[in-house]
Amino acid sequence: MSTTLLEERLKNWWLLLVSGILFVLLAFYIFNQPVASYLALSIFFASTFLVAGVFEIAYAVSSHKHDQGWGWSLFGGIVDLLFGIFLLSSPALTMAVLPMYIGIVILFRALMGVFYAFHLKKAQVSGWGGVLFMAIIGILFALLMIGNPVFGGLTIIIYTAVSVLMLGIVQIVLSLRLRKLKKRLES
């Protein structure tokens, strides 16, 4: 007898509850231990470059026979790998680089938002002003992150903690709804 996904979810509703509670506890830990949490995020950030570099190098080597641009993939993978090693060897530098990196990514996306807003205006789509306004706020926020690393670091911690907290709350609510549905179906 095969069970459906819903039946499986209903049977194991409590697993979502447990993971939700763990996420809420993690969020409180992040709020209460911002420096340790920021260090952990910085190490994760550096490790991501290292792992991405390894995979990109593996891809380049394995596809060199069919991919004419495999050398660029190899080069990019080596750069990512070396950057990851460099950042992992200097946690203080990684903590300083992280807000600037995220600030630059946000700045790029916000500038793209300005570009898209004017395209929406040109196409006479309503709401383009809201897109432009949010893009400008994004630019200001990005410049603040780049220019003030302490603000950037705090922003990253608060954003992470709030995101983890919301994820935990969603999982708890979902688990309780599944439990309620299970009880209703059993009676």
XYZ file of C-alpha atoms in Angstrom:
187
model
C 0.000 0.000 0.000
C 1.499 3.328 -1.018
C 0.921 6.471 0.971
C 0.422 9.898 -0.515
C 2.575 12.860 0.400
C -0.278 14.357 2.431
C -0.739 11.129 4.406
C 2.992 11.057 5.105
C 2.938 14.699 6.217
C -0.061 14.059 8.440
C 1.595 11.050 10.031
C 4.811 12.962 10.729
C 3.373 16.392 11.567
C 5.419 16.485 14.747
C 8.706 16.508 12.798
C 7.797 19.921 11.377
C 6.953 21.065 14.907
C 10.348 19.967 16.218
C 12.249 21.588 13.338
C 10.164 24.759 13.735
C 11.027 24.940 17.423
C 14.713 24.405 16.588
C 14.602 27.257 14.057
C 12.976 29.574 16.631
C 15.668 28.653 19.176
C 18.367 29.267 16.554
C 16.875 32.702 15.823
C 17.014 33.608 19.517
C 20.614 32.378 19.627
C 21.506 34.574 16.648
C 19.871 37.602 18.318
C 21.643 36.891 21.629
C 25.051 35.990 20.160
C 25.500 38.365 17.205
C 29.309 38.214 17.085
C 29.485 34.400 17.165
C 26.655 34.224 14.621
C 28.366 36.719 12.354
C 31.609 34.750 12.567
C 29.712 31.564 11.643
C 28.055 33.317 8.686
C 31.435 34.639 7.570
C 32.965 31.161 7.695
C 29.982 29.809 5.745
C 30.455 32.599 3.191
C 34.145 31.756 2.736
C 33.429 28.017 2.616
C 30.902 28.612 -0.157
C 33.633 30.039 -2.377
C 35.904 27.117 -1.591
C 33.252 24.484 -2.368
C 32.048 26.328 -5.474
C 35.643 26.463 -6.700
C 36.117 22.729 -6.237
C 32.912 21.948 -8.132
C 33.696 24.391 -10.924
C 37.168 22.896 -11.344
C 35.647 19.393 -11.422
C 33.128 20.547 -14.021
C 35.832 22.132 -16.189
C 38.060 19.067 -16.083
C 35.183 16.667 -16.786
C 33.799 18.712 -19.685
C 37.000 19.800 -21.394
C 36.273 17.534 -24.375
C 32.840 19.036 -25.178
C 33.011 22.570 -23.765
C 35.147 25.023 -25.731
C 35.063 27.473 -22.815
C 36.201 24.921 -20.243
C 39.386 26.897 -19.628
C 37.348 29.857 -18.352
C 35.423 27.544 -16.037
C 38.723 26.141 -14.779
C 40.106 29.651 -14.262
C 36.950 30.777 -12.422
C 37.028 27.664 -10.263
C 40.665 28.218 -9.335
C 39.950 31.867 -8.469
C 36.960 30.851 -6.300
C 38.986 28.095 -4.617
C 41.908 30.409 -3.833
C 39.555 33.175 -2.664
C 37.800 30.677 -0.374
C 41.117 29.456 1.074
C 42.267 33.054 1.555
C 39.032 34.058 3.309
C 39.013 30.950 5.508
C 42.585 31.664 6.580
C 41.599 35.140 7.766
C 38.226 35.222 9.577
C 38.659 38.906 10.457
C 39.087 39.789 6.790
C 36.102 37.620 5.886
C 33.977 39.439 8.459
C 35.042 42.750 6.909
C 34.453 41.613 3.318
C 31.017 40.045 3.836
C 28.985 43.271 4.256
C 30.791 44.874 1.318
C 30.153 41.856 -0.892
C 26.454 41.748 0.018
C 26.257 45.539 -0.333
C 27.708 45.354 -3.846
C 25.272 42.579 -4.807
C 22.344 44.638 -3.455
C 23.652 47.752 -5.232
C 23.833 45.890 -8.547
C 20.293 44.508 -8.100
C 18.934 47.913 -7.080
C 20.510 49.582 -10.112
C 18.865 46.904 -12.257
C 15.602 47.816 -10.489
C 15.987 51.445 -11.608
C 16.615 50.233 -15.155
C 13.510 48.009 -15.037
C 11.379 50.787 -13.538
C 12.103 53.084 -16.473
C 11.351 50.271 -18.897
C 8.012 49.800 -17.143
C 7.359 53.539 -17.425
C 8.211 53.471 -21.130
C 5.800 50.550 -21.587
C 3.157 52.576 -19.674
C 2.830 49.963 -16.929
C 1.281 51.343 -13.761
C 3.244 50.915 -10.564
C 6.596 51.728 -12.106
C 7.059 54.505 -9.541
C 6.863 52.008 -6.684
C 9.526 49.882 -8.340
C 11.706 52.971 -8.801
C 11.177 54.042 -5.180
C 12.130 50.597 -3.828
C 15.175 50.471 -6.128
C 16.358 53.856 -4.830
C 15.884 52.666 -1.236
C 17.917 49.577 -2.196
C 20.701 51.782 -3.563
C 20.807 53.856 -0.381
C 20.746 50.716 1.778
C 23.561 49.141 -0.283
C 25.711 52.254 -0.052
C 25.171 52.312 3.704
C 26.258 48.648 3.938
C 29.356 49.278 1.814
C 30.304 52.514 3.593
C 29.619 51.305 7.129
C 30.655 47.662 7.649
C 29.349 47.643 11.241
C 25.880 48.581 9.979
C 26.267 45.983 7.248
C 27.231 43.272 9.712
C 24.355 44.133 12.036
C 21.950 44.157 9.107
C 23.107 40.714 8.006
C 22.649 39.305 11.519
C 19.210 40.848 12.004
C 18.041 39.733 8.556
C 19.302 36.196 9.186
C 17.739 35.998 12.633
C 14.365 37.324 11.441
C 14.394 34.964 8.442
C 15.172 31.942 10.621
C 12.508 33.033 13.132
C 9.861 33.372 10.392
C 10.817 29.969 8.993
C 10.414 28.432 12.441
C 7.037 30.076 13.017
C 5.782 28.944 9.606
C 6.840 25.368 10.330
C 5.215 25.394 13.770
C 1.943 26.782 12.398
C 1.997 24.315 9.510
C 2.645 21.380 11.854
C -0.260 22.380 14.098
C -2.550 22.700 11.068
C -1.479 19.248 9.888
C -2.105 17.842 13.367
C -5.568 19.381 13.379
C -6.308 17.964 9.917
C -5.061 14.543 10.982
C -7.361 14.532 14.033
C -10.295 15.636 11.882
C -9.669 12.870 9.339
C -9.291 10.231 12.070
C -12.656 11.050 13.655
